Amino acid sequence: MNSANYRVRRATTDDLAQLISLWQSAHLSAQELDKRFTEFQVVENSEGKLLGAIALQLSGSDGKIHSEAYTDFGLTDQLRPLLWDRLRSVANNHGLFRLWTDEPAPFWKKECGFTEASPEIRGRIPAHLATGKSTPLVLQLKEDRADPTSLDAEFALFKAEEKERTEKMFQQARMFKGIAWVLAITLFVFVAIGVIYLLRYRSSLPPH
């Protein structure tokens, strides 16, 4: 069948009955997944029958692909690429840096570029996205130079530094103001002494 005969979209509440049947046939926990149906992307035929579904759980700049299921695994070669295109589009729209998965199908390695995560990379997976495998698969979508967490930390540091600089400026201003007052008082004293001395000097002069 041609891919034009299929439609890929986000799951809705109207899909729950078919999704539950799909999850049960794939031996997935329908009781757990029905609360998370909004994570699922589905593929349907021209009659509106769901043929496959897969979920993308989001957490900050990471996402986890999970719970892949099909009504007919003979169609997976046609349906997986369609679902993958959809997942990649969703990931890009959310600005994700990495995708994780425990899905065992060779497709994810061979066609999508997933690799086994190194110990260093595994340390970056959010706790509630942690996979059941000791070595999950990961796909780096882009470098995380613009990690929101890092940006928030840098901005907080910038604000703290700016606050410190402002406080120092106020301290210096108060110090200069104090010095200015001391100089003004000193000058006034000298002027007053000069005036007094001049008046006394003039009063001591003999009259003409």
PDB file of C-alpha atoms in Angstrom:
ATOM      1  CA  MET A   1       0.000   0.000   0.000  1.00  0.00           C
ATOM      2  CA  ASN A   2       1.112   3.543  -0.713  1.00  0.00           C
ATOM      3  CA  SER A   3       1.984   5.842   2.185  1.00  0.00           C
ATOM      4  CA  ALA A   4      -0.651   8.250   0.825  1.00  0.00           C
ATOM      5  CA  ASN A   5      -3.231   5.778   2.164  1.00  0.00           C
ATOM      6  CA  TYR A   6      -2.089   6.492   5.731  1.00  0.00           C
ATOM      7  CA  ARG A   7      -2.523   9.484   7.994  1.00  0.00           C
ATOM      8  CA  VAL A   8      -0.229  10.241  10.922  1.00  0.00           C
ATOM      9  CA  ARG A   9      -1.466  12.528  13.684  1.00  0.00           C
ATOM     10  CA  ARG A  10      -1.598  13.086  17.438  1.00  0.00           C
ATOM     11  CA  ALA A  11      -3.880  10.802  19.436  1.00  0.00           C
ATOM     12  CA  THR A  12      -7.171  12.173  20.787  1.00  0.00           C
ATOM     13  CA  THR A  13      -9.736  10.932  23.298  1.00  0.00           C
ATOM     14  CA  ASP A  14     -11.708   9.491  20.379  1.00  0.00           C
ATOM     15  CA  ASP A  15      -8.823   7.049  19.797  1.00  0.00           C
ATOM     16  CA  LEU A  16      -8.782   5.601  23.313  1.00  0.00           C
ATOM     17  CA  ALA A  17     -10.875   2.503  22.559  1.00  0.00           C
ATOM     18  CA  GLN A  18      -8.672   1.549  19.601  1.00  0.00           C
ATOM     19  CA  LEU A  19      -5.508   2.461  21.506  1.00  0.00           C
ATOM     20  CA  ILE A  20      -6.441   0.223  24.440  1.00  0.00           C
ATOM     21  CA  SER A  21      -7.018  -2.672  22.053  1.00  0.00           C
ATOM     22  CA  LEU A  22      -3.678  -1.901  20.375  1.00  0.00           C
ATOM     23  CA  TRP A  23      -1.794  -1.759  23.684  1.00  0.00           C
ATOM     24  CA  GLN A  24      -3.333  -4.984  24.906  1.00  0.00           C
ATOM     25  CA  SER A  25      -2.374  -6.800  21.710  1.00  0.00           C
ATOM     26  CA  ALA A  26       1.217  -5.607  22.203  1.00  0.00           C
ATOM     27  CA  HIS A  27       1.169  -6.669  25.894  1.00  0.00           C
ATOM     28  CA  LEU A  28       1.533  -3.085  27.096  1.00  0.00           C
ATOM     29  CA  SER A  29      -0.155  -1.723  30.233  1.00  0.00           C
ATOM     30  CA  ALA A  30      -3.345  -0.091  28.960  1.00  0.00           C
ATOM     31  CA  GLN A  31      -4.211   0.953  32.512  1.00  0.00           C
ATOM     32  CA  GLU A  32      -1.036   3.027  32.723  1.00  0.00           C
ATOM     33  CA  LEU A  33      -0.922   4.322  29.151  1.00  0.00           C
ATOM     34  CA  ASP A  34      -4.519   5.515  28.894  1.00  0.00           C
ATOM     35  CA  LYS A  35      -3.586   8.322  31.318  1.00  0.00           C
ATOM     36  CA  ARG A  36      -0.771   9.332  28.966  1.00  0.00           C
ATOM     37  CA  PHE A  37      -2.539   9.043  25.620  1.00  0.00           C
ATOM     38  CA  THR A  38      -1.557  12.630  24.712  1.00  0.00           C
ATOM     39  CA  GLU A  39       2.042  11.425  24.341  1.00  0.00           C
ATOM     40  CA  PHE A  40       1.026   9.177  21.442  1.00  0.00           C
ATOM     41  CA  GLN A  41       1.249   9.700  17.720  1.00  0.00           C
ATOM     42  CA  VAL A  42      -0.938   7.354  15.682  1.00  0.00           C
ATOM     43  CA  VAL A  43      -1.144   6.193  12.094  1.00  0.00           C
ATOM     44  CA  GLU A  44      -4.516   5.320  10.591  1.00  0.00           C
ATOM     45  CA  ASN A  45      -5.780   4.044   7.245  1.00  0.00           C
ATOM     46  CA  SER A  46      -8.264   5.772   4.964  1.00  0.00           C
ATOM     47  CA  GLU A  47     -11.167   4.241   6.948  1.00  0.00           C
ATOM     48  CA  GLY A  48      -9.905   5.759  10.210  1.00  0.00           C
ATOM     49  CA  LYS A  49      -8.695   2.488  11.718  1.00  0.00           C
ATOM     50  CA  LEU A  50      -5.580   2.795  13.861  1.00  0.00           C
ATOM     51  CA  LEU A  51      -2.767   0.640  12.518  1.00  0.00           C
ATOM     52  CA  GLY A  52       0.027   1.746  14.802  1.00  0.00           C
ATOM     53  CA  ALA A  53       0.989   4.069  17.624  1.00  0.00           C
ATOM     54  CA  ILE A  54       4.084   5.249  19.432  1.00  0.00           C
ATOM     55  CA  ALA A  55       4.650   7.688  22.287  1.00  0.00           C
ATOM     56  CA  LEU A  56       7.081  10.533  22.912  1.00  0.00           C
ATOM     57  CA  GLN A  57       7.464  11.538  26.558  1.00  0.00           C
ATOM     58  CA  LEU A  58       8.929  15.024  27.008  1.00  0.00           C
ATOM     59  CA  SER A  59      11.141  16.316  29.790  1.00  0.00           C
ATOM     60  CA  GLY A  60      12.856  19.654  29.271  1.00  0.00           C
ATOM     61  CA  SER A  61      15.311  19.265  26.404  1.00  0.00           C
ATOM     62  CA  ASP A  62      14.996  15.450  26.314  1.00  0.00           C
ATOM     63  CA  GLY A  63      12.383  13.057  25.017  1.00  0.00           C
ATOM     64  CA  LYS A  64      11.801   9.317  25.296  1.00  0.00           C
ATOM     65  CA  ILE A  65      10.248   7.217  22.537  1.00  0.00           C
ATOM     66  CA  HIS A  66       8.282   4.310  24.001  1.00  0.00           C
ATOM     67  CA  SER A  67       5.355   1.895  23.739  1.00  0.00           C
ATOM     68  CA  GLU A  68       5.496   1.131  20.013  1.00  0.00           C
ATOM     69  CA  ALA A  69       2.550  -1.016  18.897  1.00  0.00           C
ATOM     70  CA  TYR A  70       0.958  -2.192  15.629  1.00  0.00           C
ATOM     71  CA  THR A  71      -2.160  -4.106  14.678  1.00  0.00           C
ATOM     72  CA  ASP A  72      -0.218  -5.919  11.943  1.00  0.00           C
ATOM     73  CA  PHE A  73       3.564  -6.187  12.297  1.00  0.00           C
ATOM     74  CA  GLY A  74       3.704  -6.992   8.605  1.00  0.00           C
ATOM     75  CA  LEU A  75       3.097  -3.265   8.022  1.00  0.00           C
ATOM     76  CA  THR A  76       5.868  -1.991  10.288  1.00  0.00           C
ATOM     77  CA  ASP A  77       8.304  -1.380   7.420  1.00  0.00           C
ATOM     78  CA  GLN A  78       5.784   1.054   5.932  1.00  0.00           C
ATOM     79  CA  LEU A  79       4.462   2.571   9.150  1.00  0.00           C
ATOM     80  CA  ARG A  80       7.630   3.071  11.200  1.00  0.00           C
ATOM     81  CA  PRO A  81       9.178   5.659   8.829  1.00  0.00           C
ATOM     82  CA  LEU A  82       5.920   7.635   8.851  1.00  0.00           C
ATOM     83  CA  LEU A  83       5.765   7.642  12.646  1.00  0.00           C
ATOM     84  CA  TRP A  84       9.471   8.487  12.873  1.00  0.00           C
ATOM     85  CA  ASP A  85       9.017  11.529  10.604  1.00  0.00           C
ATOM     86  CA  ARG A  86       6.213  12.660  12.890  1.00  0.00           C
ATOM     87  CA  LEU A  87       8.247  12.099  16.068  1.00  0.00           C
ATOM     88  CA  ARG A  88      11.206  13.987  14.635  1.00  0.00           C
ATOM     89  CA  SER A  89       8.944  16.914  13.714  1.00  0.00           C
ATOM     90  CA  VAL A  90       7.465  17.006  17.232  1.00  0.00           C
ATOM     91  CA  ALA A  91      10.965  16.838  18.752  1.00  0.00           C
ATOM     92  CA  ASN A  92      12.159  19.731  16.584  1.00  0.00           C
ATOM     93  CA  ASN A  93       9.082  21.803  17.415  1.00  0.00           C
ATOM     94  CA  HIS A  94       9.864  21.374  21.118  1.00  0.00           C
ATOM     95  CA  GLY A  95      13.557  22.163  20.625  1.00  0.00           C
ATOM     96  CA  LEU A  96      14.738  18.829  22.024  1.00  0.00           C
ATOM     97  CA  PHE A  97      18.461  18.080  22.211  1.00  0.00           C
ATOM     98  CA  ARG A  98      18.257  14.303  22.702  1.00  0.00           C
ATOM     99  CA  LEU A  99      15.906  11.391  22.142  1.00  0.00           C
ATOM    100  CA  TRP A 100      16.079   8.194  24.202  1.00  0.00           C
ATOM    101  CA  THR A 101      14.486   4.809  23.652  1.00  0.00           C
ATOM    102  CA  ASP A 102      14.413   1.193  24.802  1.00  0.00           C
ATOM    103  CA  GLU A 103      12.630   0.064  21.634  1.00  0.00           C
ATOM    104  CA  PRO A 104      14.418  -3.103  20.439  1.00  0.00           C
ATOM    105  CA  ALA A 105      13.684  -2.954  16.701  1.00  0.00           C
ATOM    106  CA  PRO A 106      16.866  -2.611  14.548  1.00  0.00           C
ATOM    107  CA  PHE A 107      15.094   0.212  12.682  1.00  0.00           C
ATOM    108  CA  TRP A 108      15.962   2.709  15.420  1.00  0.00           C
ATOM    109  CA  LYS A 109      19.679   2.065  15.047  1.00  0.00           C
ATOM    110  CA  LYS A 110      19.938   1.427  11.319  1.00  0.00           C
ATOM    111  CA  GLU A 111      17.456   3.946   9.955  1.00  0.00           C
ATOM    112  CA  CYS A 112      17.258   6.631  12.631  1.00  0.00           C
ATOM    113  CA  GLY A 113      20.828   6.794  13.925  1.00  0.00           C
ATOM    114  CA  PHE A 114      20.263   5.824  17.561  1.00  0.00           C
ATOM    115  CA  THR A 115      23.354   4.487  19.329  1.00  0.00           C
ATOM    116  CA  GLU A 116      24.059   2.947  22.727  1.00  0.00           C
ATOM    117  CA  ALA A 117      24.565   5.727  25.230  1.00  0.00           C
ATOM    118  CA  SER A 118      28.013   6.121  26.764  1.00  0.00           C
ATOM    119  CA  PRO A 119      28.300   6.416  30.580  1.00  0.00           C
ATOM    120  CA  GLU A 120      28.787  10.187  30.199  1.00  0.00           C
ATOM    121  CA  ILE A 121      25.672  10.607  28.048  1.00  0.00           C
ATOM    122  CA  ARG A 122      23.617   8.287  30.278  1.00  0.00           C
ATOM    123  CA  GLY A 123      24.230  10.712  33.125  1.00  0.00           C
ATOM    124  CA  ARG A 124      22.238  13.358  31.250  1.00  0.00           C
ATOM    125  CA  ILE A 125      18.959  11.455  31.091  1.00  0.00           C
ATOM    126  CA  PRO A 126      16.257  12.992  33.326  1.00  0.00           C
ATOM    127  CA  ALA A 127      15.342  10.690  36.226  1.00  0.00           C
ATOM    128  CA  HIS A 128      11.714  10.169  35.170  1.00  0.00           C
ATOM    129  CA  LEU A 129      12.809   9.335  31.617  1.00  0.00           C
ATOM    130  CA  ALA A 130      15.231   6.692  32.862  1.00  0.00           C
ATOM    131  CA  THR A 131      14.862   3.598  30.738  1.00  0.00           C
ATOM    132  CA  GLY A 132      14.754   0.013  31.918  1.00  0.00           C
ATOM    133  CA  LYS A 133      17.956  -0.876  30.111  1.00  0.00           C
ATOM    134  CA  SER A 134      21.402  -0.355  31.580  1.00  0.00           C
ATOM    135  CA  THR A 135      22.502   0.945  28.163  1.00  0.00           C
ATOM    136  CA  PRO A 136      19.598   2.777  26.500  1.00  0.00           C
ATOM    137  CA  LEU A 137      19.723   4.058  22.938  1.00  0.00           C
ATOM    138  CA  VAL A 138      20.173   7.780  22.401  1.00  0.00           C
ATOM    139  CA  LEU A 139      20.063  10.145  19.440  1.00  0.00           C
ATOM    140  CA  GLN A 140      21.691  13.564  19.779  1.00  0.00           C
ATOM    141  CA  LEU A 141      19.551  15.946  17.755  1.00  0.00           C
ATOM    142  CA  LYS A 142      21.679  19.039  18.417  1.00  0.00           C
ATOM    143  CA  GLU A 143      24.312  20.299  20.787  1.00  0.00           C
ATOM    144  CA  ASP A 144      22.929  21.488  24.102  1.00  0.00           C
ATOM    145  CA  ARG A 145      24.856  24.753  24.254  1.00  0.00           C
ATOM    146  CA  ALA A 146      21.546  26.517  24.736  1.00  0.00           C
ATOM    147  CA  ASP A 147      20.299  24.232  27.490  1.00  0.00           C
ATOM    148  CA  PRO A 148      17.534  26.197  29.294  1.00  0.00           C
ATOM    149  CA  THR A 149      18.891  24.997  32.642  1.00  0.00           C
ATOM    150  CA  SER A 150      22.338  26.349  31.809  1.00  0.00           C
ATOM    151  CA  LEU A 151      20.887  29.613  30.541  1.00  0.00           C
ATOM    152  CA  ASP A 152      18.860  30.048  33.723  1.00  0.00           C
ATOM    153  CA  ALA A 153      21.951  29.431  35.834  1.00  0.00           C
ATOM    154  CA  GLU A 154      24.004  31.869  33.774  1.00  0.00           C
ATOM    155  CA  PHE A 155      21.274  34.518  33.989  1.00  0.00           C
ATOM    156  CA  ALA A 156      21.015  34.081  37.771  1.00  0.00           C
ATOM    157  CA  LEU A 157      24.798  34.479  38.038  1.00  0.00           C
ATOM    158  CA  PHE A 158      24.655  37.587  35.843  1.00  0.00           C
ATOM    159  CA  LYS A 159      21.943  39.121  38.041  1.00  0.00           C
ATOM    160  CA  ALA A 160      23.953  38.376  41.171  1.00  0.00           C
ATOM    161  CA  GLU A 161      27.073  39.966  39.664  1.00  0.00           C
ATOM    162  CA  GLU A 162      25.086  43.009  38.531  1.00  0.00           C
ATOM    163  CA  LYS A 163      23.587  43.371  42.022  1.00  0.00           C
ATOM    164  CA  GLU A 164      27.064  43.217  43.555  1.00  0.00           C
ATOM    165  CA  ARG A 165      28.410  45.802  41.092  1.00  0.00           C
ATOM    166  CA  THR A 166      25.460  48.123  41.776  1.00  0.00           C
ATOM    167  CA  GLU A 167      25.959  47.833  45.534  1.00  0.00           C
ATOM    168  CA  LYS A 168      29.641  48.677  45.139  1.00  0.00           C
ATOM    169  CA  MET A 169      28.726  51.733  43.061  1.00  0.00           C
ATOM    170  CA  PHE A 170      26.306  52.909  45.772  1.00  0.00           C
ATOM    171  CA  GLN A 171      28.973  52.374  48.429  1.00  0.00           C
ATOM    172  CA  GLN A 172      31.466  54.395  46.402  1.00  0.00           C
ATOM    173  CA  ALA A 173      28.867  57.133  45.833  1.00  0.00           C
ATOM    174  CA  ARG A 174      28.157  57.317  49.571  1.00  0.00           C
ATOM    175  CA  MET A 175      31.893  57.488  50.274  1.00  0.00           C
ATOM    176  CA  PHE A 176      32.434  60.276  47.717  1.00  0.00           C
ATOM    177  CA  LYS A 177      29.447  62.146  49.140  1.00  0.00           C
ATOM    178  CA  GLY A 178      30.973  61.928  52.619  1.00  0.00           C
ATOM    179  CA  ILE A 179      34.322  63.151  51.334  1.00  0.00           C
ATOM    180  CA  ALA A 180      32.580  66.039  49.546  1.00  0.00           C
ATOM    181  CA  TRP A 181      30.841  67.050  52.812  1.00  0.00           C
ATOM    182  CA  VAL A 182      34.149  66.945  54.713  1.00  0.00           C
ATOM    183  CA  LEU A 183      35.823  69.081  52.049  1.00  0.00           C
ATOM    184  CA  ALA A 184      32.908  71.521  52.049  1.00  0.00           C
ATOM    185  CA  ILE A 185      32.989  71.887  55.847  1.00  0.00           C
ATOM    186  CA  THR A 186      36.772  72.258  55.828  1.00  0.00           C
ATOM    187  CA  LEU A 187      36.555  74.946  53.150  1.00  0.00           C
ATOM    188  CA  PHE A 188      33.825  76.729  55.101  1.00  0.00           C
ATOM    189  CA  VAL A 189      35.950  76.695  58.249  1.00  0.00           C
ATOM    190  CA  PHE A 190      38.952  78.126  56.379  1.00  0.00           C
ATOM    191  CA  VAL A 191      36.784  80.823  54.779  1.00  0.00           C
ATOM    192  CA  ALA A 192      35.228  81.689  58.171  1.00  0.00           C
ATOM    193  CA  ILE A 193      38.667  81.911  59.768  1.00  0.00           C
ATOM    194  CA  GLY A 194      39.835  84.124  56.916  1.00  0.00           C
ATOM    195  CA  VAL A 195      36.862  86.429  57.253  1.00  0.00           C
ATOM    196  CA  ILE A 196      37.320  86.692  61.026  1.00  0.00           C
ATOM    197  CA  TYR A 197      41.031  87.344  60.601  1.00  0.00           C
ATOM    198  CA  LEU A 198      40.345  90.015  57.973  1.00  0.00           C
ATOM    199  CA  LEU A 199      37.757  91.749  60.167  1.00  0.00           C
ATOM    200  CA  ARG A 200      40.108  91.766  63.148  1.00  0.00           C
ATOM    201  CA  TYR A 201      42.953  93.024  60.996  1.00  0.00           C
ATOM    202  CA  ARG A 202      40.837  95.874  59.666  1.00  0.00           C
ATOM    203  CA  SER A 203      39.621  96.821  63.162  1.00  0.00           C
ATOM    204  CA  SER A 204      43.186  97.020  64.427  1.00  0.00           C
ATOM    205  CA  LEU A 205      44.219  99.535  61.783  1.00  0.00           C
ATOM    206  CA  PRO A 206      44.416 103.227  62.943  1.00  0.00           C
ATOM    207  CA  PRO A 207      41.743 105.471  61.547  1.00  0.00           C
ATOM    208  CA  HIS A 208      42.759 107.750  58.686  1.00  0.00           C
TER     209      HIS A 208
END
